[in-house]
Amino acid sequence: MTPERYAKILRVLSKRQPTLTVLMDQVNKPHNLSAIVRTCDAVAVLTAHAVPPGNGKPLEFEGNTFEATSGSAHKWVRVQTHTDTLETVRELQGQGVQVLATHLSQRSVDYREADYTRPTCVLLGAEKWGVADAAADAADGNIIIPMFGMVQSLNVSVAAATILFEAQRQRLAAGLYDTPQLSPEELARLAFEWGYPELAPKYRERGEAYPALDGDGQILG
Ligand code: SAM
C-alpha cells in the first residue's frame, strides 16, 4: 500500500457515519442496489442493511454478486443481509436507531422535516410493492419526497440519494463529519482490512490480531 493510498483510506474512514444507514427491503434490481450502495459510500454510510428478495439468494449487484470486489462501492460499504424486514426494523430500534420508512401514509412528512443527525435508518421499498404496511407502521416515522408530476413515485435509488444527501447536509452542519465517529480501534481495524484485503482474511483465519501499521500504512514488526 502506498502512503497516499493509506492517507486516503484514513481520510475516508475518519468521516464514516456508523449512525446513518439504509434498509433495502427486497430491492430487486442489481443496478438499483449498486446505485444505492454507491450513494451510501458518498455520504459515508458505514454499513447498509438489506432483506434480499427470494429466500436465501445472494444479493446481486450490477454485473456481479455480493461477493465480488474490484472497484465496486460495496467493497467500502458493508452490506449486512437479513431475512425479515419487520424484525430488522425492531432490531435497529432496539439499538437506539430511528427508522424512517419512505412511505405514503396519514402520518407521512416531507423528508426534509426529519432530524438525520440522530442515529437513523432510511427504509426503502421494492419497485413493485414499496415498503410493506407492517414495516411502515412499526417505523418511527414515514417520510416522502413531495411529487408534483404525473408519475407517482421516483426510482428507489433516486429517492435514496435525495434523502441521504439531505442527511449529509444536516450532518455537515452539525459537525458530524469533522471528527471521527468510529472508535480508534475500529478505525485501525478497517484501515488494515481496506489496505490489505488479501492479508486480512489470513489473520482472521489464524485467529490473530491485525498487525499495527506505521504512519505510511506499512506493517510494523
Ligand atoms: N408502487 C410502489 C408503492 O406504492 O410504494 C412504488 C415503489 S417506488 C418505485 C420504490 C421505492 O422508492 C419506494 O418504496 C420508496 O422507498 C422510494 N420512493 C419512490 N418515490 C418516493 C417518494 N416520492 N418519496 C419517498 N420515497 C420514494
Short mmCIF file of C-alpha atoms and ligand atoms in Angstrom, two decimals:
data_model
loop_
_atom_site.label_atom_id
_atom_site.label_comp_id
_atom_site.label_asym_id
_atom_site.label_seq_id
_atom_site.Cartn_x
_atom_site.Cartn_y
_atom_site.Cartn_z
CA MET A 1 0.00 0.00 0.00
CA THR A 2 1.37 3.44 -0.90
CA PRO A 3 1.42 6.20 1.74
CA GLU A 4 -1.04 8.16 -0.44
CA ARG A 5 -3.47 5.25 -0.53
CA TYR A 6 -3.22 4.86 3.24
CA ALA A 7 -3.82 8.60 3.74
CA LYS A 8 -6.95 8.37 1.57
CA ILE A 9 -8.25 5.34 3.48
CA LEU A 10 -7.75 7.20 6.77
CA ARG A 11 -9.45 10.32 5.39
CA VAL A 12 -12.48 8.32 4.27
CA LEU A 13 -12.73 6.26 7.46
CA SER A 14 -12.46 9.38 9.62
CA LYS A 15 -15.75 10.56 8.05
CA ARG A 16 -17.67 7.27 8.16
CA GLN A 17 -21.05 7.61 9.90
CA PRO A 18 -21.90 4.45 11.85
CA THR A 19 -25.16 6.12 12.91
CA LEU A 20 -26.55 6.58 9.40
CA THR A 21 -27.81 3.63 7.38
CA VAL A 22 -30.42 2.30 4.98
CA LEU A 23 -32.51 -0.85 5.00
CA MET A 24 -33.32 -2.03 1.47
CA ASP A 25 -36.48 -4.11 1.67
CA GLN A 26 -36.50 -6.54 -1.28
CA VAL A 27 -34.93 -4.03 -3.66
CA ASN A 28 -34.59 -6.46 -6.50
CA LYS A 29 -32.79 -4.80 -9.39
CA PRO A 30 -28.99 -5.10 -9.28
CA HIS A 31 -28.47 -1.64 -10.80
CA ASN A 32 -30.65 -0.08 -8.09
CA LEU A 33 -28.78 -1.88 -5.30
CA SER A 34 -25.45 -0.79 -6.77
CA ALA A 35 -26.59 2.81 -7.13
CA ILE A 36 -27.87 2.94 -3.54
CA VAL A 37 -24.66 1.48 -2.12
CA ARG A 38 -22.63 3.93 -4.19
CA THR A 39 -24.62 6.79 -2.68
CA CYS A 40 -24.09 5.25 0.78
CA ASP A 41 -20.33 5.38 0.15
CA ALA A 42 -20.57 9.03 -0.95
CA VAL A 43 -22.40 10.15 2.18
CA ALA A 44 -20.13 7.96 4.36
CA VAL A 45 -22.55 5.25 5.48
CA LEU A 46 -20.52 2.54 7.21
CA THR A 47 -22.95 -0.39 6.98
CA ALA A 48 -26.08 -0.77 4.86
CA HIS A 49 -28.78 -3.37 5.50
CA ALA A 50 -30.78 -5.42 3.03
CA VAL A 51 -33.51 -8.02 3.03
CA PRO A 52 -32.84 -9.69 -0.33
CA PRO A 53 -35.76 -10.76 -2.47
CA GLY A 54 -36.13 -14.53 -2.82
CA ASN A 55 -35.31 -16.71 0.16
CA GLY A 56 -31.62 -17.23 0.77
CA LYS A 57 -30.44 -15.93 -2.60
CA PRO A 58 -27.24 -13.84 -2.54
CA LEU A 59 -27.67 -10.17 -3.23
CA GLU A 60 -26.95 -9.25 -6.81
CA PHE A 61 -25.22 -6.01 -7.63
CA GLU A 62 -24.80 -4.65 -11.12
CA GLY A 63 -22.69 -7.08 -13.12
CA ASN A 64 -21.72 -9.26 -10.17
CA THR A 65 -22.79 -10.76 -6.89
CA PHE A 66 -22.41 -9.65 -3.32
CA GLU A 67 -19.00 -11.34 -3.03
CA ALA A 68 -17.44 -9.57 -6.00
CA THR A 69 -14.92 -6.84 -5.38
CA SER A 70 -12.87 -4.66 -7.67
CA GLY A 71 -13.73 -1.01 -7.68
CA SER A 72 -17.32 -1.56 -6.56
CA ALA A 73 -18.78 0.67 -3.88
CA HIS A 74 -19.87 -2.37 -1.87
CA LYS A 75 -16.18 -3.06 -1.21
CA TRP A 76 -16.28 0.04 1.00
CA VAL A 77 -19.78 -0.22 2.42
CA ARG A 78 -20.58 -3.40 4.29
CA VAL A 79 -23.99 -4.74 3.28
CA GLN A 80 -25.49 -6.78 6.09
CA THR A 81 -28.27 -9.09 4.95
CA HIS A 82 -31.33 -10.07 6.96
CA THR A 83 -34.30 -12.34 6.35
CA ASP A 84 -37.18 -10.38 7.83
CA THR A 85 -37.84 -6.67 7.43
CA LEU A 86 -40.08 -6.16 10.46
CA GLU A 87 -37.63 -7.99 12.73
CA THR A 88 -34.75 -5.90 11.39
CA VAL A 89 -36.70 -2.68 11.97
CA ARG A 90 -37.24 -3.71 15.60
CA GLU A 91 -33.62 -4.79 15.99
CA LEU A 92 -32.39 -1.40 14.78
CA GLN A 93 -34.85 0.42 17.02
CA GLY A 94 -33.57 -1.69 19.93
CA GLN A 95 -30.12 -0.25 19.19
CA GLY A 96 -31.49 3.28 19.51
CA VAL A 97 -31.82 3.91 15.77
CA GLN A 98 -34.88 5.78 14.46
CA VAL A 99 -36.27 4.04 11.40
CA LEU A 100 -37.81 6.34 8.80
CA ALA A 101 -39.88 4.48 6.23
CA THR A 102 -40.22 6.01 2.78
CA HIS A 103 -43.93 5.51 2.62
CA LEU A 104 -47.06 7.47 1.88
CA SER A 105 -49.47 7.34 4.84
CA GLN A 106 -51.60 9.58 7.07
CA ARG A 107 -48.54 10.38 9.16
CA SER A 108 -46.04 10.98 6.31
CA VAL A 109 -43.98 14.16 6.47
CA ASP A 110 -41.73 15.88 3.96
CA TYR A 111 -38.34 14.11 4.18
CA ARG A 112 -36.64 17.45 4.99
CA GLU A 113 -38.54 17.68 8.29
CA ALA A 114 -36.77 14.66 9.78
CA ASP A 115 -33.71 15.02 12.02
CA TYR A 116 -30.95 12.93 10.43
CA THR A 117 -28.35 13.94 12.99
CA ARG A 118 -29.97 11.31 15.23
CA PRO A 119 -29.00 7.66 14.65
CA THR A 120 -31.13 6.97 11.57
CA CYS A 121 -32.06 4.19 9.18
CA VAL A 122 -33.92 5.03 5.97
CA LEU A 123 -36.19 2.15 4.99
CA LEU A 124 -36.52 1.77 1.21
CA GLY A 125 -39.04 -0.40 -0.60
CA ALA A 126 -39.20 -2.63 -3.63
CA GLU A 127 -40.00 -1.20 -7.04
CA LYS A 128 -43.33 -3.01 -7.32
CA TRP A 129 -44.68 -3.05 -3.78
CA GLY A 130 -42.89 -0.28 -1.91
CA VAL A 131 -42.45 -0.64 1.86
CA ALA A 132 -44.84 -3.17 3.44
CA ASP A 133 -47.55 -1.56 5.61
CA ALA A 134 -46.47 -3.53 8.70
CA ALA A 135 -42.89 -2.25 8.47
CA ALA A 136 -44.05 1.30 7.75
CA ASP A 137 -46.37 1.16 10.78
CA ALA A 138 -43.56 -0.13 13.02
CA ALA A 139 -41.20 2.63 11.81
CA ASP A 140 -40.64 5.73 13.94
CA GLY A 141 -41.74 7.96 11.10
CA ASN A 142 -42.89 7.93 7.49
CA ILE A 143 -41.24 10.31 5.06
CA ILE A 144 -41.93 11.26 1.46
CA ILE A 145 -40.31 13.32 -1.22
CA PRO A 146 -43.10 15.59 -2.50
CA MET A 147 -44.07 14.81 -6.10
CA PHE A 148 -45.78 17.35 -8.37
CA GLY A 149 -45.68 15.41 -11.63
CA MET A 150 -47.88 12.90 -13.42
CA VAL A 151 -45.85 9.93 -12.15
CA GLN A 152 -46.45 8.83 -8.54
CA SER A 153 -43.02 7.68 -7.46
CA LEU A 154 -39.30 8.03 -8.08
CA ASN A 155 -36.85 5.28 -8.86
CA VAL A 156 -35.75 3.85 -5.50
CA SER A 157 -32.08 4.79 -5.98
CA VAL A 158 -33.04 8.37 -6.82
CA ALA A 159 -35.21 8.56 -3.70
CA ALA A 160 -32.37 7.10 -1.61
CA ALA A 161 -29.90 9.68 -2.94
CA THR A 162 -32.28 12.58 -2.38
CA ILE A 163 -32.84 11.61 1.26
CA LEU A 164 -29.26 10.60 2.03
CA PHE A 165 -27.87 13.90 0.74
CA GLU A 166 -30.32 15.76 2.99
CA ALA A 167 -28.90 13.64 5.82
CA GLN A 168 -25.40 14.58 4.70
CA ARG A 169 -26.36 18.28 4.63
CA GLN A 170 -27.72 18.17 8.17
CA ARG A 171 -24.77 16.15 9.46
CA LEU A 172 -22.27 18.52 7.85
CA ALA A 173 -24.00 21.47 9.53
CA ALA A 174 -23.90 19.61 12.86
CA GLY A 175 -20.16 18.89 12.52
CA LEU A 176 -20.60 15.12 12.39
CA TYR A 177 -18.03 14.80 9.60
CA ASP A 178 -15.45 16.90 11.48
CA THR A 179 -14.34 14.30 14.00
CA PRO A 180 -14.14 10.52 13.59
CA GLN A 181 -17.34 8.74 14.59
CA LEU A 182 -15.56 5.36 14.68
CA SER A 183 -13.56 4.32 17.72
CA PRO A 184 -9.75 4.37 17.19
CA GLU A 185 -9.76 0.54 17.38
CA GLU A 186 -12.46 0.15 14.73
CA LEU A 187 -10.81 2.73 12.51
CA ALA A 188 -7.46 0.88 12.73
CA ARG A 189 -9.16 -2.47 12.07
CA LEU A 190 -10.95 -1.20 8.96
CA ALA A 191 -7.82 0.63 7.74
CA PHE A 192 -5.99 -2.72 7.78
CA GLU A 193 -8.86 -4.55 6.03
CA TRP A 194 -9.19 -1.88 3.35
CA GLY A 195 -5.44 -1.51 2.86
CA TYR A 196 -4.56 -5.21 2.94
CA PRO A 197 -7.65 -7.05 1.64
CA GLU A 198 -5.66 -10.21 0.79
CA LEU A 199 -3.86 -10.38 4.13
CA ALA A 200 -6.72 -9.54 6.49
CA PRO A 201 -8.65 -12.84 5.99
CA LYS A 202 -5.46 -14.82 6.71
CA TYR A 203 -5.06 -13.12 10.08
CA ARG A 204 -8.72 -13.81 10.86
CA GLU A 205 -8.44 -17.49 9.87
CA ARG A 206 -5.44 -17.87 12.18
CA GLY A 207 -7.33 -16.06 14.95
CA GLU A 208 -4.56 -13.45 15.15
CA ALA A 209 -4.94 -9.72 15.72
CA TYR A 210 -4.09 -7.49 12.78
CA PRO A 211 -0.56 -6.05 12.97
CA ALA A 212 -0.03 -2.34 13.69
CA LEU A 213 0.75 -0.01 10.80
CA ASP A 214 3.21 2.86 10.72
CA GLY A 215 2.29 6.40 9.66
CA ASP A 216 2.69 5.43 5.98
CA GLY A 217 0.49 2.34 6.29
CA GLN A 218 3.39 -0.15 6.28
CA ILE A 219 3.15 -3.23 8.52
CA LEU A 220 5.27 -2.85 11.65
CA GLY A 221 7.43 -5.64 13.00
N1 SAM B 1 -45.70 1.09 -6.16
C1 SAM B 1 -44.79 1.40 -5.11
C2 SAM B 1 -45.52 2.00 -3.90
O1 SAM B 1 -46.73 2.03 -3.96
O2 SAM B 1 -44.91 2.37 -2.93
C3 SAM B 1 -43.75 2.32 -5.66
C4 SAM B 1 -42.43 1.99 -5.14
S1 SAM B 1 -41.15 3.11 -5.63
C5 SAM B 1 -40.96 2.82 -7.31
C6 SAM B 1 -39.79 2.29 -4.91
C7 SAM B 1 -39.29 2.89 -3.64
O3 SAM B 1 -38.67 4.14 -3.93
C8 SAM B 1 -40.31 3.22 -2.58
O4 SAM B 1 -40.67 2.08 -1.82
C9 SAM B 1 -39.53 4.22 -1.75
O5 SAM B 1 -38.57 3.56 -0.97
C10 SAM B 1 -38.82 5.01 -2.83
N2 SAM B 1 -39.58 6.19 -3.29
C11 SAM B 1 -40.01 6.42 -4.54
N3 SAM B 1 -40.63 7.60 -4.63
C12 SAM B 1 -40.61 8.15 -3.39
C13 SAM B 1 -41.07 9.38 -2.83
N4 SAM B 1 -41.68 10.30 -3.56
N5 SAM B 1 -40.84 9.61 -1.52
C14 SAM B 1 -40.17 8.70 -0.77
N6 SAM B 1 -39.71 7.52 -1.26
C15 SAM B 1 -39.92 7.26 -2.53
#
